[in-house]
């Protein structure tokens, strides 16, 4: 057709060929029958068709042809297949998950954010919301809540919270896929990418949160996506193409639209650039010899400015005060003014009282042991990897994983609910673990030894996989063997702090004999400390149930469970609930 030359160039790019631009002599011939508008449109349509066909073929067909099976492209096909299966599986399973402590607040906030945009800014109620004791919802980006609200309002067809969880699952699956892509960008191996996909999918804490955590999972997606594009960017130095600059800009903007902490990615961009110049003599020589540094600095500034303002596009509070409000929100998120109760190492404390090792301790006790040890092994192997994987990539990966936590400790940031606020670091640890296994596997040429190592990894991943299957949909309460498992950890740490299991409890209660025999004349008085989820689960059963809010324990308080009259109680296990 009209795009045969474009097709040749595109195939060359997919196969990794370096394409050089050469000058030509252009001569205009009179009597041409080409119509610029008509034939350009034909070529554009042809390019779209070819691009779609070649993408599908490159990912799902070519890797399984006989000439490709003996090299790494086979794992490209496996990675593509696993990604699709993962997305469909997580989307299907998302309907099993319960309403969390943030779901209702974010749902209401998203509806008001949507009203702000559909009224062209006339409805500013999203800036003044107070739901329960929460008055800071406007400090969070509005992109994910607004998307959820828009799907419910204009698409619908399913329960409003199921719609939210479906979108959440798409974000979680995308974060896992980008983790695999990041692994490939660092190592150049699709085998390593498949390993990271497997390791993160079988990390119960991350998998469980992926279904119904509307704040931290979308932020994790934005973070790992940006680190992936930053890695691609430094690989293209000294002459990154314009597309990677655009992708970096959009990724940073997406993350800011989720949470103001995305501003840290601008610093990451600068750190990646300076770090690559310091750590790689090859990159440093190429940049200085081509005199590209000043151009890079200008583009970094442009990306920062454009990403900053695009990051406010779906955040009403930031949009209405672009030069001040984001920094107010950043200050508040760093030093959360409202203390949150938590249970840590057998002690009750608040989010302002946590020790410096709060996040490392949670990683120590909730990361599958094989993943934990593999990511720690990465610290010992990175120097040995330098002949196989450029050292600047491994060190910048480590920096991306360690710096946010170090800064949080330095600034005494308030954290709670295990390590929810630092969940975005988990994908990077999965990359480290997969790189360790990839290095060990690639060190041996003997196929039997390679298969044995892969088999060993699979065997070591059986315990977290078995826990996830046995405890679905409560995977995120997983504790590893180091902690003694959940049987011992529940006496020392918060478990179902996000209220996920309340849905299962409510379903069980509806199937019980006591519920079936209830009616308007003998209503069940159901006490709970999780009012919003319970009200939603029993919204169609008001003829049988009267929901009563009580605290689990509050001496002298009239709303304590000891001071209210109730028949049955559904309570969330949390020490301060």
PDB file of N, CA and C in Angstrom, residues 275-337:
ATOM      1  N   UNK A 275      23.279  11.152  37.741  1.00  0.00           N
ATOM      2  CA  UNK A 275      23.829   9.858  38.135  1.00  0.00           C
ATOM      3  C   UNK A 275      24.407   9.100  36.957  1.00  0.00           C
ATOM      4  N   UNK A 276      23.722   9.151  35.808  1.00  0.00           N
ATOM      5  CA  UNK A 276      24.233   8.445  34.628  1.00  0.00           C
ATOM      6  C   UNK A 276      25.531   9.072  34.131  1.00  0.00           C
ATOM      7  N   UNK A 277      25.649  10.411  34.246  1.00  0.00           N
ATOM      8  CA  UNK A 277      26.891  11.071  33.825  1.00  0.00           C
ATOM      9  C   UNK A 277      28.041  10.716  34.756  1.00  0.00           C
ATOM     10  N   UNK A 278      27.752  10.609  36.055  1.00  0.00           N
ATOM     11  CA  UNK A 278      28.799  10.304  37.036  1.00  0.00           C
ATOM     12  C   UNK A 278      29.217   8.839  36.967  1.00  0.00           C
ATOM     13  N   UNK A 279      28.207   7.954  36.827  1.00  0.00           N
ATOM     14  CA  UNK A 279      28.471   6.518  36.940  1.00  0.00           C
ATOM     15  C   UNK A 279      28.931   5.884  35.633  1.00  0.00           C
ATOM     16  N   UNK A 280      28.599   6.484  34.502  1.00  0.00           N
ATOM     17  CA  UNK A 280      28.934   5.872  33.213  1.00  0.00           C
ATOM     18  C   UNK A 280      29.863   6.780  32.411  1.00  0.00           C
ATOM     19  N   UNK A 281      31.109   6.351  32.275  1.00  0.00           N
ATOM     20  CA  UNK A 281      32.050   7.111  31.460  1.00  0.00           C
ATOM     21  C   UNK A 281      31.630   7.146  30.004  1.00  0.00           C
ATOM     22  N   UNK A 282      30.988   6.076  29.552  1.00  0.00           N
ATOM     23  CA  UNK A 282      30.529   6.009  28.166  1.00  0.00           C
ATOM     24  C   UNK A 282      29.480   7.073  27.884  1.00  0.00           C
ATOM     25  N   UNK A 283      28.507   7.181  28.786  1.00  0.00           N
ATOM     26  CA  UNK A 283      27.464   8.195  28.613  1.00  0.00           C
ATOM     27  C   UNK A 283      28.051   9.587  28.758  1.00  0.00           C
ATOM     28  N   UNK A 284      28.929   9.764  29.735  1.00  0.00           N
ATOM     29  CA  UNK A 284      29.545  11.079  29.967  1.00  0.00           C
ATOM     30  C   UNK A 284      30.330  11.542  28.746  1.00  0.00           C
ATOM     31  N   UNK A 285      31.099  10.634  28.164  1.00  0.00           N
ATOM     32  CA  UNK A 285      31.885  10.982  26.976  1.00  0.00           C
ATOM     33  C   UNK A 285      30.977  11.316  25.801  1.00  0.00           C
ATOM     34  N   UNK A 286      29.915  10.505  25.625  1.00  0.00           N
ATOM     35  CA  UNK A 286      29.007  10.728  24.503  1.00  0.00           C
ATOM     36  C   UNK A 286      28.282  12.069  24.628  1.00  0.00           C
ATOM     37  N   UNK A 287      27.869  12.409  25.852  1.00  0.00           N
ATOM     38  CA  UNK A 287      27.144  13.669  26.061  1.00  0.00           C
ATOM     39  C   UNK A 287      28.060  14.862  25.850  1.00  0.00           C
ATOM     40  N   UNK A 288      29.268  14.812  26.415  1.00  0.00           N
ATOM     41  CA  UNK A 288      30.176  15.953  26.311  1.00  0.00           C
ATOM     42  C   UNK A 288      30.718  16.105  24.891  1.00  0.00           C
ATOM     43  N   UNK A 289      31.004  14.985  24.213  1.00  0.00           N
ATOM     44  CA  UNK A 289      31.564  15.079  22.856  1.00  0.00           C
ATOM     45  C   UNK A 289      30.525  15.574  21.856  1.00  0.00           C
ATOM     46  N   UNK A 290      29.260  15.266  22.115  1.00  0.00           N
ATOM     47  CA  UNK A 290      28.208  15.711  21.191  1.00  0.00           C
ATOM     48  C   UNK A 290      27.651  17.081  21.579  1.00  0.00           C
ATOM     49  N   UNK A 291      28.159  17.642  22.689  1.00  0.00           N
ATOM     50  CA  UNK A 291      27.753  18.973  23.160  1.00  0.00           C
ATOM     51  C   UNK A 291      26.228  19.069  23.340  1.00  0.00           C
ATOM     52  N   UNK A 292      25.676  18.015  23.949  1.00  0.00           N
ATOM     53  CA  UNK A 292      24.226  17.930  24.118  1.00  0.00           C
ATOM     54  C   UNK A 292      23.761  18.389  25.503  1.00  0.00           C
ATOM     55  N   UNK A 293      24.695  18.629  26.425  1.00  0.00           N
ATOM     56  CA  UNK A 293      24.302  18.846  27.817  1.00  0.00           C
ATOM     57  C   UNK A 293      23.378  20.038  27.988  1.00  0.00           C
ATOM     58  N   UNK A 294      23.674  21.151  27.358  1.00  0.00           N
ATOM     59  CA  UNK A 294      22.829  22.340  27.516  1.00  0.00           C
ATOM     60  C   UNK A 294      21.419  22.074  26.988  1.00  0.00           C
ATOM     61  N   UNK A 295      21.339  21.321  25.878  1.00  0.00           N
ATOM     62  CA  UNK A 295      20.035  20.970  25.336  1.00  0.00           C
ATOM     63  C   UNK A 295      19.262  20.061  26.272  1.00  0.00           C
ATOM     64  N   UNK A 296      19.978  19.137  26.909  1.00  0.00           N
ATOM     65  CA  UNK A 296      19.330  18.250  27.868  1.00  0.00           C
ATOM     66  C   UNK A 296      18.770  19.032  29.050  1.00  0.00           C
ATOM     67  N   UNK A 297      19.567  19.978  29.559  1.00  0.00           N
ATOM     68  CA  UNK A 297      19.138  20.765  30.723  1.00  0.00           C
ATOM     69  C   UNK A 297      17.882  21.574  30.383  1.00  0.00           C
ATOM     70  N   UNK A 298      17.866  22.146  29.188  1.00  0.00           N
ATOM     71  CA  UNK A 298      16.682  22.911  28.765  1.00  0.00           C
ATOM     72  C   UNK A 298      15.453  22.019  28.701  1.00  0.00           C
ATOM     73  N   UNK A 299      15.622  20.836  28.130  1.00  0.00           N
ATOM     74  CA  UNK A 299      14.484  19.933  28.000  1.00  0.00           C
ATOM     75  C   UNK A 299      14.030  19.408  29.360  1.00  0.00           C
ATOM     76  N   UNK A 300      14.973  19.194  30.270  1.00  0.00           N
ATOM     77  CA  UNK A 300      14.605  18.760  31.628  1.00  0.00           C
ATOM     78  C   UNK A 300      13.752  19.826  32.301  1.00  0.00           C
ATOM     79  N   UNK A 301      14.142  21.085  32.126  1.00  0.00           N
ATOM     80  CA  UNK A 301      13.356  22.186  32.688  1.00  0.00           C
ATOM     81  C   UNK A 301      11.967  22.254  32.049  1.00  0.00           C
ATOM     82  N   UNK A 302      11.916  22.063  30.732  1.00  0.00           N
ATOM     83  CA  UNK A 302      10.627  22.094  30.030  1.00  0.00           C
ATOM     84  C   UNK A 302       9.732  20.957  30.519  1.00  0.00           C
ATOM     85  N   UNK A 303      10.308  19.749  30.613  1.00  0.00           N
ATOM     86  CA  UNK A 303       9.531  18.598  31.095  1.00  0.00           C
ATOM     87  C   UNK A 303       9.010  18.862  32.499  1.00  0.00           C
ATOM     88  N   UNK A 304       9.852  19.429  33.368  1.00  0.00           N
ATOM     89  CA  UNK A 304       9.444  19.694  34.745  1.00  0.00           C
ATOM     90  C   UNK A 304       8.279  20.674  34.800  1.00  0.00           C
ATOM     91  N   UNK A 305       8.383  21.748  34.041  1.00  0.00           N
ATOM     92  CA  UNK A 305       7.329  22.770  34.061  1.00  0.00           C
ATOM     93  C   UNK A 305       6.030  22.222  33.473  1.00  0.00           C
ATOM     94  N   UNK A 306       6.134  21.575  32.317  1.00  0.00           N
ATOM     95  CA  UNK A 306       4.927  21.053  31.656  1.00  0.00           C
ATOM     96  C   UNK A 306       4.287  19.950  32.503  1.00  0.00           C
ATOM     97  N   UNK A 307       5.105  19.035  33.051  1.00  0.00           N
ATOM     98  CA  UNK A 307       4.573  17.950  33.882  1.00  0.00           C
ATOM     99  C   UNK A 307       3.913  18.516  35.136  1.00  0.00           C
ATOM    100  N   UNK A 308       4.500  19.561  35.693  1.00  0.00           N
ATOM    101  CA  UNK A 308       3.938  20.170  36.903  1.00  0.00           C
ATOM    102  C   UNK A 308       2.526  20.685  36.637  1.00  0.00           C
ATOM    103  N   UNK A 309       2.367  21.448  35.584  1.00  0.00           N
ATOM    104  CA  UNK A 309       1.049  22.039  35.324  1.00  0.00           C
ATOM    105  C   UNK A 309       0.052  21.008  34.780  1.00  0.00           C
ATOM    106  N   UNK A 310       0.525  20.040  34.011  1.00  0.00           N
ATOM    107  CA  UNK A 310      -0.369  18.961  33.601  1.00  0.00           C
ATOM    108  C   UNK A 310      -0.795  18.123  34.809  1.00  0.00           C
ATOM    109  N   UNK A 311       0.089  18.053  35.800  1.00  0.00           N
ATOM    110  CA  UNK A 311      -0.216  17.307  37.015  1.00  0.00           C
ATOM    111  C   UNK A 311      -1.304  17.949  37.859  1.00  0.00           C
ATOM    112  N   UNK A 312      -1.647  19.194  37.567  1.00  0.00           N
ATOM    113  CA  UNK A 312      -2.714  19.888  38.294  1.00  0.00           C
ATOM    114  C   UNK A 312      -4.030  19.868  37.528  1.00  0.00           C
ATOM    115  N   UNK A 313      -3.998  19.300  36.328  1.00  0.00           N
ATOM    116  CA  UNK A 313      -5.140  19.386  35.422  1.00  0.00           C
ATOM    117  C   UNK A 313      -6.395  18.748  36.002  1.00  0.00           C
ATOM    118  N   UNK A 314      -6.242  17.624  36.711  1.00  0.00           N
ATOM    119  CA  UNK A 314      -7.395  16.925  37.279  1.00  0.00           C
ATOM    120  C   UNK A 314      -7.375  16.960  38.803  1.00  0.00           C
ATOM    121  N   UNK A 315      -6.854  18.041  39.317  1.00  0.00           N
ATOM    122  CA  UNK A 315      -6.777  18.242  40.773  1.00  0.00           C
ATOM    123  C   UNK A 315      -7.269  19.660  41.065  1.00  0.00           C
ATOM    124  N   UNK A 316      -8.549  19.824  41.369  1.00  0.00           N
ATOM    125  CA  UNK A 316      -9.129  21.170  41.519  1.00  0.00           C
ATOM    126  C   UNK A 316      -8.372  22.064  42.490  1.00  0.00           C
ATOM    127  N   UNK A 317      -7.981  21.532  43.635  1.00  0.00           N
ATOM    128  CA  UNK A 317      -7.285  22.350  44.629  1.00  0.00           C
ATOM    129  C   UNK A 317      -5.964  22.872  44.068  1.00  0.00           C
ATOM    130  N   UNK A 318      -5.206  22.006  43.397  1.00  0.00           N
ATOM    131  CA  UNK A 318      -3.951  22.438  42.800  1.00  0.00           C
ATOM    132  C   UNK A 318      -4.170  23.370  41.633  1.00  0.00           C
ATOM    133  N   UNK A 319      -5.220  23.111  40.852  1.00  0.00           N
ATOM    134  CA  UNK A 319      -5.498  23.911  39.662  1.00  0.00           C
ATOM    135  C   UNK A 319      -5.862  25.348  40.015  1.00  0.00           C
ATOM    136  N   UNK A 320      -6.563  25.536  41.137  1.00  0.00           N
ATOM    137  CA  UNK A 320      -7.013  26.877  41.516  1.00  0.00           C
ATOM    138  C   UNK A 320      -5.941  27.693  42.240  1.00  0.00           C
ATOM    139  N   UNK A 321      -4.871  27.038  42.634  1.00  0.00           N
ATOM    140  CA  UNK A 321      -3.750  27.753  43.261  1.00  0.00           C
ATOM    141  C   UNK A 321      -2.454  27.104  42.858  1.00  0.00           C
ATOM    142  N   UNK A 322      -2.109  27.155  41.578  1.00  0.00           N
ATOM    143  CA  UNK A 322      -1.014  26.344  41.048  1.00  0.00           C
ATOM    144  C   UNK A 322       0.361  26.626  41.637  1.00  0.00           C
ATOM    145  N   UNK A 323       0.575  27.825  42.151  1.00  0.00           N
ATOM    146  CA  UNK A 323       1.905  28.165  42.659  1.00  0.00           C
ATOM    147  C   UNK A 323       2.023  28.046  44.168  1.00  0.00           C
ATOM    148  N   UNK A 324       0.927  27.741  44.847  1.00  0.00           N
ATOM    149  CA  UNK A 324       0.981  27.649  46.306  1.00  0.00           C
ATOM    150  C   UNK A 324       0.318  26.384  46.853  1.00  0.00           C
ATOM    151  N   UNK A 325      -0.865  26.043  46.341  1.00  0.00           N
ATOM    152  CA  UNK A 325      -1.621  24.941  46.918  1.00  0.00           C
ATOM    153  C   UNK A 325      -0.908  23.589  46.859  1.00  0.00           C
ATOM    154  N   UNK A 326      -0.211  23.239  45.763  1.00  0.00           N
ATOM    155  CA  UNK A 326       0.487  21.952  45.759  1.00  0.00           C
ATOM    156  C   UNK A 326       1.525  21.837  46.873  1.00  0.00           C
ATOM    157  N   UNK A 327       2.169  22.931  47.214  1.00  0.00           N
ATOM    158  CA  UNK A 327       3.189  22.877  48.263  1.00  0.00           C
ATOM    159  C   UNK A 327       2.557  22.833  49.652  1.00  0.00           C
ATOM    160  N   UNK A 328       1.375  23.432  49.784  1.00  0.00           N
ATOM    161  CA  UNK A 328       0.614  23.280  51.026  1.00  0.00           C
ATOM    162  C   UNK A 328       0.215  21.822  51.218  1.00  0.00           C
ATOM    163  N   UNK A 329      -0.256  21.210  50.137  1.00  0.00           N
ATOM    164  CA  UNK A 329      -0.651  19.802  50.193  1.00  0.00           C
ATOM    165  C   UNK A 329       0.546  18.911  50.477  1.00  0.00           C
ATOM    166  N   UNK A 330       1.697  19.238  49.887  1.00  0.00           N
ATOM    167  CA  UNK A 330       2.905  18.447  50.112  1.00  0.00           C
ATOM    168  C   UNK A 330       3.338  18.514  51.568  1.00  0.00           C
ATOM    169  N   UNK A 331       3.262  19.692  52.148  1.00  0.00           N
ATOM    170  CA  UNK A 331       3.628  19.858  53.553  1.00  0.00           C
ATOM    171  C   UNK A 331       2.704  19.061  54.454  1.00  0.00           C
ATOM    172  N   UNK A 332       1.404  19.087  54.155  1.00  0.00           N
ATOM    173  CA  UNK A 332       0.433  18.364  54.968  1.00  0.00           C
ATOM    174  C   UNK A 332       0.616  16.852  54.825  1.00  0.00           C
ATOM    175  N   UNK A 333       0.881  16.382  53.600  1.00  0.00           N
ATOM    176  CA  UNK A 333       1.048  14.943  53.401  1.00  0.00           C
ATOM    177  C   UNK A 333       2.330  14.432  54.046  1.00  0.00           C
ATOM    178  N   UNK A 334       3.332  15.299  54.148  1.00  0.00           N
ATOM    179  CA  UNK A 334       4.583  14.912  54.790  1.00  0.00           C
ATOM    180  C   UNK A 334       4.430  14.864  56.307  1.00  0.00           C
ATOM    181  N   UNK A 335       3.692  15.812  56.849  1.00  0.00           N
ATOM    182  CA  UNK A 335       3.467  15.866  58.300  1.00  0.00           C
ATOM    183  C   UNK A 335       1.960  15.868  58.559  1.00  0.00           C
ATOM    184  N   UNK A 336       1.368  14.700  58.386  1.00  0.00           N
ATOM    185  CA  UNK A 336      -0.080  14.540  58.502  1.00  0.00           C
ATOM    186  C   UNK A 336      -0.546  15.055  59.859  1.00  0.00           C
ATOM    187  N   UNK A 337      -1.398  16.073  59.853  1.00  0.00           N
ATOM    188  CA  UNK A 337      -1.780  16.744  61.098  1.00  0.00           C
ATOM    189  C   UNK A 337      -2.655  15.879  61.989  1.00  0.00           C
TER     190      UNK A 337
END
